[in-house]
Coordinates of C-alpha atoms in Angstrom, one line a residue:
M1 CA 124.8 129.6 57.7
K2 CA 121.4 128.1 58.1
V3 CA 122.6 125.4 60.3
R4 CA 124.4 128.0 62.5
T5 CA 121.2 130.2 62.7
R6 CA 119.2 127.2 63.7
K7 CA 121.6 126.3 66.4
Q8 CA 121.8 130.0 67.5
R9 CA 117.9 129.9 67.7
E10 CA 117.8 126.7 69.6
R11 CA 120.4 128.1 72.1
R12 CA 118.5 131.3 72.6
N13 CA 115.2 129.3 73.2
L14 CA 117.2 127.1 75.7
L15 CA 118.5 130.1 77.6
T16 CA 115.1 131.7 77.5
A17 CA 113.4 128.5 78.9
W18 CA 116.0 128.3 81.7
G19 CA 115.6 132.0 82.5
L20 CA 111.8 131.7 82.9
V21 CA 112.4 128.5 85.2
A22 CA 115.2 129.9 87.2
P23 CA 113.2 131.9 89.7
A24 CA 110.9 129.0 90.6
L25 CA 113.9 126.6 90.7
V26 CA 115.9 128.9 93.1
F27 CA 112.9 129.0 95.4
M28 CA 112.5 125.3 95.2
I29 CA 116.1 124.6 96.0
L30 CA 116.1 127.1 99.0
F31 CA 112.9 126.1 100.5
T32 CA 112.5 122.5 99.6
V33 CA 115.7 120.8 98.5
V34 CA 117.9 122.4 101.2
P35 CA 115.6 121.9 104.1
V36 CA 115.1 118.1 103.0
I37 CA 119.0 117.7 102.9
R38 CA 119.5 119.5 106.3
S39 CA 116.7 117.3 107.9
I40 CA 118.3 114.2 106.6
W41 CA 121.6 115.4 108.1
L42 CA 120.2 116.4 111.4
S43 CA 118.4 113.0 111.8
F44 CA 121.8 111.4 112.3
T45 CA 122.7 113.8 114.9
K46 CA 121.9 114.8 118.6
F47 CA 120.9 118.5 118.3
R48 CA 118.9 120.2 121.0
F49 CA 118.4 123.9 121.7
G50 CA 121.5 125.6 123.4
M51 CA 124.0 123.3 121.7
E52 CA 126.6 125.0 119.6
A53 CA 126.6 122.4 116.9
P54 CA 124.9 119.1 116.2
E55 CA 126.7 116.0 117.6
F56 CA 126.7 113.0 115.0
I57 CA 125.3 109.9 116.5
G58 CA 124.5 107.8 113.4
L59 CA 121.3 105.7 113.5
Q60 CA 120.5 106.2 117.3
N61 CA 117.7 108.3 116.7
Y62 CA 116.0 105.9 114.4
I63 CA 116.8 103.0 116.7
K64 CA 115.2 104.8 119.7
L65 CA 112.1 105.5 117.7
M66 CA 111.8 101.8 116.5
H67 CA 111.8 100.9 120.2
S68 CA 109.4 103.7 121.3
T69 CA 106.0 102.6 122.4
L70 CA 104.8 106.2 122.0
F71 CA 106.1 106.5 118.4
W72 CA 104.2 103.4 117.3
K73 CA 101.0 104.6 119.0
I74 CA 101.3 107.9 117.1
F75 CA 102.1 106.0 113.8
G76 CA 99.1 103.9 114.4
N77 CA 96.9 106.9 115.0
T78 CA 98.1 108.5 111.8
I79 CA 97.5 105.4 109.7
F80 CA 94.1 104.9 111.3
F81 CA 93.1 108.4 110.7
A82 CA 94.2 108.1 107.1
I83 CA 92.1 104.9 106.6
I84 CA 88.9 106.3 108.1
T85 CA 89.1 109.6 106.3
V86 CA 90.5 108.9 102.8
L87 CA 87.8 106.4 101.6
P88 CA 84.9 108.3 103.0
S89 CA 86.1 111.7 101.7
M90 CA 86.6 110.1 98.2
A91 CA 83.1 108.5 98.3
V92 CA 81.4 111.8 99.4
G93 CA 83.5 113.7 96.9
L94 CA 82.4 111.5 94.1
G95 CA 78.8 111.7 95.2
L96 CA 78.9 115.4 95.2
A97 CA 80.5 115.5 91.7
M98 CA 77.7 113.3 90.4
L99 CA 75.1 115.6 92.1
V100 CA 76.5 118.8 90.6
N101 CA 77.2 117.4 87.1
R102 CA 74.2 118.7 85.7
K103 CA 73.0 121.8 83.7
T104 CA 70.4 123.5 85.9
R105 CA 69.8 126.9 87.2
G106 CA 71.9 127.9 90.1
I107 CA 74.3 124.9 89.8
G108 CA 77.2 127.3 90.1
F109 CA 76.1 128.5 93.4
I110 CA 75.6 124.9 94.6
R111 CA 79.2 123.9 93.6
T112 CA 80.5 126.9 95.3
A113 CA 78.6 126.1 98.5
Y114 CA 80.1 122.6 98.5
F115 CA 83.6 124.0 97.8
C116 CA 83.4 126.6 100.6
P117 CA 84.9 124.5 103.4
V118 CA 87.9 123.9 101.3
V119 CA 89.0 127.6 101.2
M120 CA 88.3 128.1 104.9
P121 CA 91.4 128.0 107.2
M122 CA 91.7 124.7 109.1
I123 CA 92.1 126.6 112.4
A124 CA 88.7 128.3 111.8
I125 CA 87.1 125.0 110.9
A126 CA 88.6 123.3 113.9
S127 CA 87.3 126.2 116.2
I128 CA 83.7 125.8 114.8
W129 CA 83.8 122.0 115.2
L130 CA 85.3 122.4 118.7
F131 CA 82.1 124.3 119.7
I132 CA 80.0 121.5 118.0
Y133 CA 81.8 118.8 120.0
M134 CA 82.0 120.8 123.3
A135 CA 81.1 118.6 126.3
N136 CA 77.5 118.9 127.4
N137 CA 76.8 122.3 125.9
G138 CA 78.1 121.5 122.4
L139 CA 75.6 120.9 119.5
F140 CA 76.4 117.2 119.3
D141 CA 75.9 116.4 122.8
Q142 CA 72.7 118.7 123.0
L143 CA 71.4 116.7 120.1
L144 CA 72.1 113.4 121.9
I145 CA 70.2 114.8 125.0
K146 CA 67.2 115.9 123.0
L147 CA 67.0 112.3 121.7
G148 CA 67.2 110.9 125.3
L149 CA 70.6 109.7 125.1
E150 CA 73.7 110.4 127.3
P151 CA 76.2 113.1 126.3
M152 CA 79.3 111.5 124.8
D153 CA 82.0 114.4 125.0
V154 CA 83.7 112.7 122.1
L155 CA 86.9 114.7 122.2
S156 CA 87.6 113.3 125.7
H157 CA 87.5 109.6 124.9
P158 CA 90.3 107.7 123.3
N159 CA 87.8 105.5 121.2
T160 CA 85.9 108.6 119.8
V161 CA 88.3 111.4 119.4
L162 CA 89.9 110.4 116.2
P163 CA 86.5 109.3 114.5
A164 CA 85.0 112.7 115.7
M165 CA 88.0 114.6 114.1
A166 CA 87.7 112.5 110.9
V167 CA 84.1 113.7 110.4
M168 CA 85.3 117.2 110.6
Y169 CA 88.1 116.5 108.1
I170 CA 85.8 114.6 105.6
W171 CA 83.4 117.6 105.7
K172 CA 86.4 119.8 104.7
E173 CA 88.1 117.6 102.3
A174 CA 85.1 116.3 100.2
G175 CA 84.6 119.5 98.3
Y176 CA 88.3 119.6 97.3
L177 CA 88.1 116.0 95.9
M178 CA 84.8 116.8 94.3
V179 CA 86.6 119.2 91.9
F180 CA 88.8 116.4 90.6
F181 CA 86.0 113.9 90.3
L182 CA 83.8 116.5 88.4
S183 CA 86.7 117.2 86.0
G184 CA 87.0 113.5 85.3
I185 CA 83.3 112.9 84.7
Q186 CA 83.1 115.9 82.4
G187 CA 86.0 114.4 80.4
I188 CA 84.0 111.3 79.7
S189 CA 82.7 111.4 76.1
E190 CA 78.9 112.2 76.0
E191 CA 78.6 109.9 72.9
V192 CA 79.5 106.9 75.1
M193 CA 76.8 107.9 77.6
E194 CA 74.1 108.6 74.9
A195 CA 75.0 105.2 73.3
A196 CA 74.2 103.4 76.6
R197 CA 71.1 105.2 77.2
I198 CA 69.9 104.2 73.7
D199 CA 70.8 100.6 74.6
G200 CA 68.4 100.9 77.5
A201 CA 71.0 101.3 80.4
G202 CA 69.6 102.9 83.5
S203 CA 71.5 105.5 85.5
F204 CA 73.0 102.9 88.0
T205 CA 74.2 100.7 85.1
I206 CA 75.8 103.6 83.5
F207 CA 77.6 104.7 86.6
K208 CA 78.7 101.1 87.3
K209 CA 79.8 100.0 83.9
I210 CA 81.0 103.2 82.3
T211 CA 81.5 106.1 84.7
L212 CA 83.5 104.2 87.4
P213 CA 85.8 102.3 84.9
L214 CA 86.6 105.5 83.0
L215 CA 87.3 107.2 86.2
A216 CA 90.2 104.8 87.1
P217 CA 93.0 107.3 86.3
T218 CA 91.2 110.0 88.3
F219 CA 90.7 107.5 91.2
L220 CA 94.5 106.9 91.3
F221 CA 95.2 110.6 91.3
V222 CA 92.6 111.5 94.0
S223 CA 93.5 108.6 96.2
T224 CA 97.3 109.7 96.1
V225 CA 96.2 113.4 96.9
A226 CA 93.8 112.3 99.7
F227 CA 96.2 110.0 101.5
T228 CA 99.1 112.7 101.4
N229 CA 96.7 115.3 102.6
S230 CA 95.6 113.1 105.5
F231 CA 99.2 112.8 106.7
K232 CA 99.9 116.5 106.6
L233 CA 97.5 117.8 109.3
V234 CA 98.5 119.5 112.5
D235 CA 96.2 122.7 112.8
H236 CA 93.1 120.8 114.0
V237 CA 95.1 118.8 116.6
V238 CA 96.5 122.0 118.1
V239 CA 93.2 123.8 118.3
M240 CA 90.9 120.8 119.4
T241 CA 92.9 118.4 121.6
E242 CA 96.7 119.1 121.7
G243 CA 97.0 115.3 121.4
A244 CA 94.7 114.4 124.4
P245 CA 93.5 112.3 125.8
N246 CA 96.8 110.5 126.5
N247 CA 98.2 111.0 123.0
A248 CA 95.1 109.3 121.4
S249 CA 94.7 112.1 119.0
T250 CA 98.4 112.9 118.4
L251 CA 99.2 112.5 114.7
L252 CA 102.8 112.2 113.2
L253 CA 103.1 115.9 112.0
Y254 CA 101.9 117.2 115.4
Y255 CA 104.4 115.0 117.0
I256 CA 107.0 116.5 114.8
Y257 CA 105.8 119.9 115.8
Q258 CA 106.1 119.0 119.4
Q259 CA 109.6 117.7 119.3
G260 CA 110.8 120.7 117.1
F261 CA 109.0 123.7 118.6
T262 CA 108.0 122.5 122.1
N263 CA 110.9 120.3 123.3
F264 CA 113.4 121.9 120.8
N265 CA 114.8 118.4 120.1
Y266 CA 115.8 119.1 116.4
G267 CA 117.6 115.8 116.0
K268 CA 114.4 113.7 116.8
S269 CA 112.1 116.1 114.9
S270 CA 114.3 115.7 111.9
T271 CA 114.3 112.0 112.3
L272 CA 110.5 112.0 112.4
T273 CA 110.4 114.4 109.3
V274 CA 112.5 111.8 107.3
I275 CA 110.3 109.0 108.3
M276 CA 107.2 111.0 107.3
L277 CA 108.8 111.9 103.9
V278 CA 109.6 108.3 103.2
L279 CA 106.1 107.4 104.1
L280 CA 104.7 110.0 101.6
M281 CA 107.0 108.8 99.0
V282 CA 105.9 105.2 99.3
I283 CA 102.1 106.4 99.0
S284 CA 103.0 108.5 96.0
L285 CA 104.9 105.8 94.3
P286 CA 102.1 104.2 92.4
R287 CA 101.0 107.5 90.9
F288 CA 104.6 108.1 89.5
L289 CA 104.9 104.6 88.3
S290 CA 101.6 104.9 86.4
Q291 CA 101.7 108.5 85.1
D292 CA 103.2 107.5 81.7
K293 CA 100.8 104.7 81.1
K294 CA 97.5 105.2 79.1
I295 CA 94.3 103.3 80.0
H296 CA 92.1 102.4 77.0
Y297 CA 88.7 101.2 76.9
N298 CA 86.8 99.4 74.1

């Protein structure tokens, strides 16, 4: 009787658990799994607006992209943008976390001020920075003129448009990464810090020998988040440049948007989506492989 009662209780708990998970599971299947499967299928088809049904063409979409100069240019833009934004945003985020990791009056307001750009819509931020970078009359060019330099009009030159947009993105992203670094720093035992201070270690030595090594798991997580976020950007390109000049600022997600919602080439946009999903999976792989491993320091 006791065994039967225990089994009934376990069955009831299992049904309750599935009942609680079911709503989120249904939404995930409908809005994540099904679209991914459909995108994979459409990537093997020729499907444009006006066609009654997709036409299966195998790997032709992928072969055409592999031989497309424009695709590789946009792919290079995306990788370059990720490289010039991820490390600086992590460095600024870590610096902000160290700055606000203290118990002083008004520290809550300071943390909120640094986090403010994170909660602002990217469209609003891009609009603000568009006025900053405006040719001749923008704040940046006016500053150069005041310093006796020539205005640059950074959004109109292929060599400066992505770095200019990267500055804007770092300004927005650093506060978001600050939260993770601050959580990691506050998770370090105060006893370890106090022991180092008693031994005569200075602030820089503590940061280099204790804080950075103990933040290794946080760095892995933050780098994964930062890289994936840098690939999922489209709003600022739409507002600021629309890919100009000559696709110098076109990123992969914006190219997907163009093919799907401007050219209505659903087969090609699905192919690009699959490529981007694979790229994000590769970036996230180190995080998944190390999530069950513990890091110990003696």
